[in-house]
XYZ file of C-alpha atoms in Angstrom:
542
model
C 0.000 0.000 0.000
C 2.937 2.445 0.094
C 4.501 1.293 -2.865
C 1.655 2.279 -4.034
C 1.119 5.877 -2.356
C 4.969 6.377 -3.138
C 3.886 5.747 -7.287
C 1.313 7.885 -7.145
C 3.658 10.801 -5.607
C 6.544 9.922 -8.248
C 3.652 9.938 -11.097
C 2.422 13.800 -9.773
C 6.501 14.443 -9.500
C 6.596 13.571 -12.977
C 3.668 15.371 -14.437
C 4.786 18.603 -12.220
C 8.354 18.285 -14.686
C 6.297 18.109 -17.757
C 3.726 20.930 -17.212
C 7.499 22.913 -16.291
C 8.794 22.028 -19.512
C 5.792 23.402 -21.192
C 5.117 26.475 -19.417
C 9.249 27.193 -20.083
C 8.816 26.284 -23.284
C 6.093 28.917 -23.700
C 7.679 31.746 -22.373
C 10.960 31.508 -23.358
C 11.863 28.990 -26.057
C 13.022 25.324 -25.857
C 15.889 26.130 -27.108
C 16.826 28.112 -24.327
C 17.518 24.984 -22.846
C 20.351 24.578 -25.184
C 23.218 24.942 -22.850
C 25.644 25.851 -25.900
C 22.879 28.657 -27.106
C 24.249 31.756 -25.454
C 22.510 34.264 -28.122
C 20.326 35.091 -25.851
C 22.449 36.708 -23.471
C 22.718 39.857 -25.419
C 18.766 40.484 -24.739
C 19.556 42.629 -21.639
C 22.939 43.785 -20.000
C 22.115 41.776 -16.612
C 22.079 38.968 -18.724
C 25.492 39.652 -19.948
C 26.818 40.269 -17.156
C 25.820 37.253 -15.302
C 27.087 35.096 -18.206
C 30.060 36.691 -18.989
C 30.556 36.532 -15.044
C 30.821 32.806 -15.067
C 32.609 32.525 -17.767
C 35.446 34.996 -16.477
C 35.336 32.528 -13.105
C 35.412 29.589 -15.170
C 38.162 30.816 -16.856
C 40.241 31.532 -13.919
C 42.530 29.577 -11.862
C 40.908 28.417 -8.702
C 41.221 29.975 -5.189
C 40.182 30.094 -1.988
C 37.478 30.868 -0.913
C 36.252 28.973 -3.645
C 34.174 31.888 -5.185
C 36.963 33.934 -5.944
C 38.569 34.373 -9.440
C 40.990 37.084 -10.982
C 38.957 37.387 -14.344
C 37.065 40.456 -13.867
C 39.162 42.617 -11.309
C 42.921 41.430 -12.582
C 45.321 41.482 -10.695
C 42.567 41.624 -7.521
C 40.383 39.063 -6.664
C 36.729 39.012 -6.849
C 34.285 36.417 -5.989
C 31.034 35.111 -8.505
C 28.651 36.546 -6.168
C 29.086 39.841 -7.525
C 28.011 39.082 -10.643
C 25.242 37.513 -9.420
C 25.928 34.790 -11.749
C 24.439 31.887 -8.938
C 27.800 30.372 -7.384
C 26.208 26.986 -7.016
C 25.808 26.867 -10.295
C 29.456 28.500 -10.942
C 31.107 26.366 -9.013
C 29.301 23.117 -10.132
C 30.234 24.340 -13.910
C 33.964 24.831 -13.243
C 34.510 22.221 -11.150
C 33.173 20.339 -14.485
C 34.740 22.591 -16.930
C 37.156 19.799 -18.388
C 33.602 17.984 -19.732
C 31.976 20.805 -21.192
C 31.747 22.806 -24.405
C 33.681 25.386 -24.867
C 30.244 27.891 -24.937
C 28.339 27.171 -21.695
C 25.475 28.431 -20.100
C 23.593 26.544 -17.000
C 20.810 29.232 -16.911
C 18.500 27.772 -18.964
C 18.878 24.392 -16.741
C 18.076 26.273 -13.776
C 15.431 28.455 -15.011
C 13.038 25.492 -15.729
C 14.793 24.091 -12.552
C 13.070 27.184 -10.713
C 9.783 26.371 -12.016
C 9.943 22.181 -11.299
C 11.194 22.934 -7.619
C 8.456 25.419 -7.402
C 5.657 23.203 -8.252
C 7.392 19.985 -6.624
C 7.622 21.521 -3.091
C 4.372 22.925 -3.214
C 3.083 19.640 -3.832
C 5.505 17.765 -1.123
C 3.673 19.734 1.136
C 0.188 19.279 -0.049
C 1.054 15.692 0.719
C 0.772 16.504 4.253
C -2.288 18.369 4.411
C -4.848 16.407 1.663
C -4.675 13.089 -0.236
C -6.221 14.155 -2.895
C -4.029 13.573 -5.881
C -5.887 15.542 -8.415
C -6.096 18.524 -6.387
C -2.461 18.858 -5.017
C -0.952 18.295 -8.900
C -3.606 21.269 -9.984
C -2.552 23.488 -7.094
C 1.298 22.203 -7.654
C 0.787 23.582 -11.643
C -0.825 26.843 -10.047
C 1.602 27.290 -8.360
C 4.582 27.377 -11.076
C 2.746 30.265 -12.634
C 4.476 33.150 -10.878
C 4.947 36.007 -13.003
C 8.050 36.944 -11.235
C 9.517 33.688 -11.493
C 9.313 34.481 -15.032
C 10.536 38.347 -15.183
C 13.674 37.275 -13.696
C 14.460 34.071 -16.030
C 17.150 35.435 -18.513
C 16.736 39.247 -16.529
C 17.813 39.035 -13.393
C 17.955 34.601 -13.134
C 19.007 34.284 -9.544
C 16.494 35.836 -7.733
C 13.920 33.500 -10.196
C 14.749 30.927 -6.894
C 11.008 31.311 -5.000
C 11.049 28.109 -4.303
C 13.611 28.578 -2.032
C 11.082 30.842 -0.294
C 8.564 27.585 -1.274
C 11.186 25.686 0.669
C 11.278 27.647 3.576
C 7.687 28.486 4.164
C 7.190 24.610 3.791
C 9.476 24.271 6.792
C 7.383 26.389 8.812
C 3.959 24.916 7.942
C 5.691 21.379 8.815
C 6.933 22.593 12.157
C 3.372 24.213 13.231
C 1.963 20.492 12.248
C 4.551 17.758 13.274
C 7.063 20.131 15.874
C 9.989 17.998 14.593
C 13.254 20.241 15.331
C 15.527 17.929 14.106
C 13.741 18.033 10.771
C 13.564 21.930 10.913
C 17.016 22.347 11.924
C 18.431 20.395 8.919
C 15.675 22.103 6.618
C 16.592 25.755 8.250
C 20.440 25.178 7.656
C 19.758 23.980 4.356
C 17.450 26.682 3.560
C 20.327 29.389 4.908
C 23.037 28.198 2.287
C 20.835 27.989 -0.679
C 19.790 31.203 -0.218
C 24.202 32.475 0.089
C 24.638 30.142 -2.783
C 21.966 31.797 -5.042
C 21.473 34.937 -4.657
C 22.118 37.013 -0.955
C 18.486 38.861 -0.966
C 17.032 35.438 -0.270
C 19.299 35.112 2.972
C 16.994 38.078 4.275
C 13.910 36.714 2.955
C 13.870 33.068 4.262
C 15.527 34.579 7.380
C 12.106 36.166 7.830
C 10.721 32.917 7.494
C 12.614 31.128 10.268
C 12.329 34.184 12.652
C 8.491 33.382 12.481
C 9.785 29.945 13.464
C 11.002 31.298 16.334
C 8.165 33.333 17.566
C 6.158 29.737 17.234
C 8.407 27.939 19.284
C 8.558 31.531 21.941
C 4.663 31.270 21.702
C 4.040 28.112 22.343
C 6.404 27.954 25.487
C 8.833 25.555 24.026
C 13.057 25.948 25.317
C 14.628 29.195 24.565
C 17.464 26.803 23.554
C 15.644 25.197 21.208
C 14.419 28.271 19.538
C 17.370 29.948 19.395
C 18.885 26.438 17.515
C 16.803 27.108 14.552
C 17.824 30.605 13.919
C 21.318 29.488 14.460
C 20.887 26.741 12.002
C 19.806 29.093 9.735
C 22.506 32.357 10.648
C 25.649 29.815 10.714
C 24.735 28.229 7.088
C 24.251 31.468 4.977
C 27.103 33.013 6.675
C 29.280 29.916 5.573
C 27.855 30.210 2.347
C 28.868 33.744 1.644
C 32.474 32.807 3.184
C 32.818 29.703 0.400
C 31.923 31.735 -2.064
C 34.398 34.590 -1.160
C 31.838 36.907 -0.302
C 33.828 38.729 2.752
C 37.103 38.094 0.895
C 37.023 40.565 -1.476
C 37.323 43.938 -0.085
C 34.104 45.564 -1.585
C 32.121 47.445 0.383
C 29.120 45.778 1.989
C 27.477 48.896 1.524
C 26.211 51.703 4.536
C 23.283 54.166 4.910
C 25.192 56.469 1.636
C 23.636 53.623 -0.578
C 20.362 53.279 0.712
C 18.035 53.701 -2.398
C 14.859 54.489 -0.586
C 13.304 51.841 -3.656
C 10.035 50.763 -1.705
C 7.627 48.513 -2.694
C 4.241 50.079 -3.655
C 1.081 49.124 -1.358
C -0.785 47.787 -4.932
C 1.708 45.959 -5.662
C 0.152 42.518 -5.026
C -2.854 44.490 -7.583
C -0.371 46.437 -9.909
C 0.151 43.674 -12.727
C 2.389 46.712 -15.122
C 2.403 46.225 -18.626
C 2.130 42.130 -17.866
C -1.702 41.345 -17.825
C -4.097 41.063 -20.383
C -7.234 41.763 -18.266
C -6.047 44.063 -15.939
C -4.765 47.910 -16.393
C -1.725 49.575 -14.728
C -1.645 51.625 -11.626
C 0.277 54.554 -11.381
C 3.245 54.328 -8.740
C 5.298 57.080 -6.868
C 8.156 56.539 -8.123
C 9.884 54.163 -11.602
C 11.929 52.524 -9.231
C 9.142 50.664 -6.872
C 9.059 47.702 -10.328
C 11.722 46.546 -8.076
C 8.649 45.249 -6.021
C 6.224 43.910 -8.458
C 4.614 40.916 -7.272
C 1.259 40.916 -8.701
C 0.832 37.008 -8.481
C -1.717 36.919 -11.959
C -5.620 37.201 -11.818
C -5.979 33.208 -11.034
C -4.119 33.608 -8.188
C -5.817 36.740 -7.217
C -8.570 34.801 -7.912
C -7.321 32.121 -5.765
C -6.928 34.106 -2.766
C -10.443 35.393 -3.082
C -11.727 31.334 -2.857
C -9.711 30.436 -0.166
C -11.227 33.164 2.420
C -14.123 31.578 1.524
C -12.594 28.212 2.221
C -11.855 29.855 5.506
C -14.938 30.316 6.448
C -16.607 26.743 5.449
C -13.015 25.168 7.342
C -13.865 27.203 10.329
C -17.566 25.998 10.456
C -16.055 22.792 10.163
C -14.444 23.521 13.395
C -10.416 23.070 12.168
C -8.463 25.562 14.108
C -5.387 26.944 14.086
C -2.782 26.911 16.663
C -2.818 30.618 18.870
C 0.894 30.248 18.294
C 0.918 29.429 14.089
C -1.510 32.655 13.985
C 0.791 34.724 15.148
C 4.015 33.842 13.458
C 1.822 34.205 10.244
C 0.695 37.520 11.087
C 4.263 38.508 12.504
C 5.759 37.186 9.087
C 3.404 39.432 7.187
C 4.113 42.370 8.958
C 7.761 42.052 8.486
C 7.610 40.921 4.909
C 5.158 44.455 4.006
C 7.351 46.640 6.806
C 10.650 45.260 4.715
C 9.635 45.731 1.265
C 7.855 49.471 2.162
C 10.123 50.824 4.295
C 11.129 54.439 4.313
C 8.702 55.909 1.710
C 4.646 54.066 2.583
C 2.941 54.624 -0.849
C -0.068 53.951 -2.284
C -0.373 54.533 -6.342
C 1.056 57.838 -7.301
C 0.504 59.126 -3.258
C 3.306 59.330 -0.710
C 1.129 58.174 2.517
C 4.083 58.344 5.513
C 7.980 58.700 5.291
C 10.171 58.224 8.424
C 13.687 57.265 8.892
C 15.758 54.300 11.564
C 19.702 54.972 10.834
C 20.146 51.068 11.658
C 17.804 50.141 9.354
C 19.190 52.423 6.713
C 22.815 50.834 7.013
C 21.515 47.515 6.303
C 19.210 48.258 3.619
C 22.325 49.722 2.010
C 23.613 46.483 1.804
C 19.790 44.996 0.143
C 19.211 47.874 -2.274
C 16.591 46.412 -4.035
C 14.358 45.893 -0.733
C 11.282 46.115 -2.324
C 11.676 42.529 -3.557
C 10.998 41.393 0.317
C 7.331 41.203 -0.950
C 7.556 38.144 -2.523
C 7.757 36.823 1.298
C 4.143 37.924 1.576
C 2.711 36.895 -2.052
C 4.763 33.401 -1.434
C 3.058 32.890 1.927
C -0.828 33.765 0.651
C -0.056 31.022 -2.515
C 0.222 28.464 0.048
C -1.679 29.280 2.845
C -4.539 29.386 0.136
C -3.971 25.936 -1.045
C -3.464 24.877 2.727
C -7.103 26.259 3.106
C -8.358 24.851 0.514
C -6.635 21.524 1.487
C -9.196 20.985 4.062
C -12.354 21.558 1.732
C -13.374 17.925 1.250
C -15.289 17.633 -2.104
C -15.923 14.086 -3.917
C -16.965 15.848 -6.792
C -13.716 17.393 -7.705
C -15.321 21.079 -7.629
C -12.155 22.560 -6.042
C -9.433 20.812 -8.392
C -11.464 21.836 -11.176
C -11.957 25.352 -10.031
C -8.327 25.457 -10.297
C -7.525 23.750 -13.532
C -9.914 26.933 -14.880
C -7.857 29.478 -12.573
C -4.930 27.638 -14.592
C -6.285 28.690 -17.830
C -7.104 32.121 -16.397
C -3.758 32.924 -15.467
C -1.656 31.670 -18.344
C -4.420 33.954 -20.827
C -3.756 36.790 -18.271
C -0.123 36.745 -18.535
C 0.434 36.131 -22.044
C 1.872 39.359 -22.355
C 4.712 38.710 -20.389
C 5.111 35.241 -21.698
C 5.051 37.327 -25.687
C 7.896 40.230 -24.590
C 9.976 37.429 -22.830
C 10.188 34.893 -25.577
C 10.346 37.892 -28.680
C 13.428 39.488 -26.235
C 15.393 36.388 -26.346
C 14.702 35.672 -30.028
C 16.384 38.710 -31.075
C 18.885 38.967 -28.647
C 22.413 40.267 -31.131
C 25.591 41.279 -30.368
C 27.524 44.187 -31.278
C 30.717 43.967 -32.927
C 31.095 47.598 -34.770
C 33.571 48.371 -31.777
C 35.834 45.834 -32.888
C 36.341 47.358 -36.314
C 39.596 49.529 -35.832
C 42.577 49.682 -38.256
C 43.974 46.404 -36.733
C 41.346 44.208 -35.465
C 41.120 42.589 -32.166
C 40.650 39.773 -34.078
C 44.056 39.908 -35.612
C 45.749 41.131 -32.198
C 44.254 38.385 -30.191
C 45.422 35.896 -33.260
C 48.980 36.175 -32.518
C 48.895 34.938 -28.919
C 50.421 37.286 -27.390
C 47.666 39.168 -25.494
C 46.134 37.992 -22.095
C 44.564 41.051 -20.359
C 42.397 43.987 -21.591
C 42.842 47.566 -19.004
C 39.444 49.474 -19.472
C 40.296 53.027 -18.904
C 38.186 54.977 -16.372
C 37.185 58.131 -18.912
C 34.899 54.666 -20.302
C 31.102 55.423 -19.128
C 29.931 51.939 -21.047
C 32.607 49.360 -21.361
C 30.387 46.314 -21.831
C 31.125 45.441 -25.366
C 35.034 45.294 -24.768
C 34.438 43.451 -21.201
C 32.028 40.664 -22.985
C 34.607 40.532 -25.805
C 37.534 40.188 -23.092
C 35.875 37.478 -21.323
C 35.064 35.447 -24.289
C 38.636 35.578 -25.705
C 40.349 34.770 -22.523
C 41.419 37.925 -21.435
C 41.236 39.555 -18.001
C 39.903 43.003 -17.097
C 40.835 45.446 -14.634
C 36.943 46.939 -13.912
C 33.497 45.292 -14.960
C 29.990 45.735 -14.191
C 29.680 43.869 -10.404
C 27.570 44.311 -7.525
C 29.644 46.249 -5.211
C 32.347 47.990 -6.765
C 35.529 49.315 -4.895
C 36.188 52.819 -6.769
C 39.474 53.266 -4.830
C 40.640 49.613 -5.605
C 39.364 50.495 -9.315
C 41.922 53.661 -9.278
C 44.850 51.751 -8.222
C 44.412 48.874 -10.995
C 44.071 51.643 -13.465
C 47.347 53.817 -12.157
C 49.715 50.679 -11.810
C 48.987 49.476 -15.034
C 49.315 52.740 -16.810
C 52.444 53.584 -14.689
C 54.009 49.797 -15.111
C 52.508 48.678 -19.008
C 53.114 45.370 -20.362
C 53.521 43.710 -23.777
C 50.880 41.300 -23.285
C 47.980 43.805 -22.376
C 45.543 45.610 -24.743
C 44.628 49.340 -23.596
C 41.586 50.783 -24.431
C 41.012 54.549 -23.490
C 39.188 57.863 -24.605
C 40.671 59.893 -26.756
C 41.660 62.513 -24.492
C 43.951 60.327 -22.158
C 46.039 59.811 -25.054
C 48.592 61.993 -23.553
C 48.621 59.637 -20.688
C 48.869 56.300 -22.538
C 51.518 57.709 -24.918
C 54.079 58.934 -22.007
C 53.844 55.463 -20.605
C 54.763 53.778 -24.257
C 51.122 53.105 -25.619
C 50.686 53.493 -29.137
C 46.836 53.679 -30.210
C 46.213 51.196 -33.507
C 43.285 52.934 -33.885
C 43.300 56.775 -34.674
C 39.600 56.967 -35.579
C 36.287 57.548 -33.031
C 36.532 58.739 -29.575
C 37.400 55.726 -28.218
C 41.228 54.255 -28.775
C 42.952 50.706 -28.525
C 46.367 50.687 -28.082
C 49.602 48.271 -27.212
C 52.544 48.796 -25.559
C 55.052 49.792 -28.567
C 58.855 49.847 -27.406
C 60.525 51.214 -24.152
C 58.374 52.831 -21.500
C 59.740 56.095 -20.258
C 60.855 55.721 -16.554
């Protein structure tokens, strides 16, 4: 009889990675899965940048911390997490490099990897809550649907991870039901260096998630010592993480109140689907910058959440109650997930409802610019408390599975806009090349052998044709596009290689820093455009 039960879960398992395949297939291609196709990456500068970031790490030699690499910061160290170019991922790649093509990319893998874990866990916990198998592998294919799952993919692809917020929320839903710390503290730890190995705004958003842990277990009277053990768990494993990955090894700044953005998350934004829905209009918003925070979940989902307070009030009748102790870790984790993502600036459409200031809170949102993201903590935890809800709606006429197959329907027509820019983006995705067109080209430079590192002058506002054309030859860079950057550490590069030049390096500068470049023994090859190349040509003056 388990064989059997444990079938039937590896059947829904299975039909959970199919549906996946087609909704990535839909959106963005199935080519895209092509881990030698890396056309695409041209369709946005993020995406260069975290694809030319692994491949400047893969091209490295390795170091320790394990995260660190030489590529994009020569003769410096930096680490892949700056890229944002998921150092799981990195790491797994090089560690394989000798096996794989020459062109690489793992982001199409973990893209539709994003959407099967999404569905998967949703359904893993279903399994604890209903035994209905045709209503937890509907809910499981509602739950894939995530519009910003799908903004991200081949945008922004590591923060595309919500099921790592899945993951975590599952954790806590477990705990309120079985109280099994053993299980919680492996699942908190594990949770912790995901989130450090994958992008660091998760570490702050499933850390959310296991402080509500905490309050349970404060709540309901269990050992200090035993609360305090999960948030360890958690706190020790996405520190580690950042460590492996060289994330404290690096000498960037980790950023104070001077970069605080003030980028809130707008109060419609679980309403506010943008340009992305094809039943409902925009809002306005205060400010451009509060996209940063979109996390309109689709109208089936909004449609979804409308059902289960219904289902609330049929479960209650029904008297199923919850714990005093699960209510309030819910309600804390809302309030920290909305006082997170709106802090500073409380808007509401185009209005500017309350502003206020807390200096600590300022220093470490300068480290999590982008703080209006911490929404998705709040949309994440509705998805599945609805299907929880509706978990306990027993039906033998399949009204509630059903119902959902339609909200399925409802939300792939309502975000067919988004699924149309995504897939037409990545189509025509092209690289530039007119910048490698001078009197003697790269081409022909890079031909002989002789050159190993490119120096990107300063007086450069947009270097990010040379730097992907660096990378992809095997050359190292002084500056590129990262996460943090170290302006003073930038200066330095720049002045000891002008001031010491070498044979093997390729210079390329503005026009008016020829002076410069020509005292230290740099002869441009290319006399035309704003923009020079040059090479070290005889002595250097002393």
């Amino acid at each position: 009889m388990e064989r059997e039960k444990d079938n039937k879960k590896l059947l829904i398992y299975a039909l959970i990675f199919l549906f996946s395949l087609v909704l990535f297939s839909g959106a963005y291609g199935i080519g895209m899965l092509n881990p030698t196709n890396a056309d695409y990456v041209y369709s946005t500068w993020d995406t260069e940048q975290h694809y030319f970031g692994w491949v400047a790490y893969r091209n490295s030699d390795w170091h320790f911390p394990l995260g660190l690499h030489d590529g994009l910061t020569y003769p410096d160290l930096t680490s892949v997490i700056f890229t944002d170019s998921i150092p799981l991922f990195a790491f797994l790649g090089k560690l394989l490099s000798p096996l794989l093509p020459e062109t690489f990319q793992y982001f199409g893998i973990y893209a539709l990897l994003c959407l099967f874990l999404t569905g998967a866990i949703t359904a893993h916990m279903l399994f604890e809550f209903s035994e209905d198998k045709f209503f937890i592998t509907t809910a499981a294919f509602l739950s894939m649907i995530i519009p910003a799952v799908f903004i991200r993919s081949f945008m922004h692809e590591a923060l595309a991870a919500q099921f790592l917020l899945f993951f975590t929320l599952e954790t806590m839903f477990l705990f309120f039901k079985k109280k099994d710390l053993r299980s919680c503290l492996i699942r908190c730890a594990l949770s912790g260096f995901l989130a450090g190995s994958t992008h660091i705004y998760f570490i702050p958003m499933c850390g959310m998630i296991v402080f509500s842990i905490f309050v349970f277990m404060i709540v309901d009277q269990e050992k200090i010592s035993r609360a305090f053990s999960v948030l360890f768990s958690y706190i020790l494993s996405a520190l580690f993480s950042v460590y492996i990955w060289g994330g404290f090894s690096t000498g960037l700044p980790a950023g104070s109140e001077k970069d605080f953005s003030g980028n809130s998350a707008n109060l419609n934004t679980l309403f506010n689907p943008l340009s992305y829905s094809l039943f409902i209009k925009p809002l306005p918003m205060y400010d451009a910058g509060q996209d940063d925070g979109f996390s309109y979940p689709g109208l089936g989902v909004l449609v979804l959440f409308v059902i289960s307070v219904v289902g609330f009030v049929f479960v209650f009748r029904k008297g199923v109650r919850a714990s005093k102790a699960a209510v309030i870790s819910v309600i804390v984790l809302s309030l920290l997930s909305i006082f997170a993502a709106t802090y500073n600036k409380v808007t509401f459409n185009d209005k500017l409802l309350l502003t206020y200031r807390i200096p600590l809170v300022n220093n470490l949102f300068g480290i999590f610019r982008g703080y209006g993201r911490m929404i998705w903590v709040l949309s994440s935890l509705l998805i599945l408390l609805s299907f929880i809800c509706l978990s306990f709606v027993q039906n033998k006429k399949f009204i509630v599975p059903i119902l959902l197959c339609v909200l399925i329907a409802v939300q792939i027509a309502d975000l067919s806009p988004l699924f149309t820019e995504k897939y037409t983006a990545l189509k025509n995705a092209e690289e530039k090349t007119g910048f490698m067109e001078t009197s003697v080209p790269l081409n022909e430079l890079l031909a002989t052998g002789e050159y190993h590192h490119m120096l990107l002058d300063d007086s450069l506002k947009w270097t990010e044709d040379y730097s992907n054309f660096a990378v992809k030859n095997h050359l190292t860079l002084n500056r590129f596009y990262l996460a943090r950057r170290n302006e003073d550490a930038e200066k330095k590069r720049q002045e000891e290689a002008i001031k010491n030049p070498t044979y093997d390096t390729i210079y390329v500068y503005k026009k008016k820093r020829s002076k410069v470049y020509e005292a230290a023994g740099i002869r441009p090859i290319d006399n035309n455009g704003k923009t020079l190349i040059g090479i070290l040509c005889g002595e250097t003056d002393e």
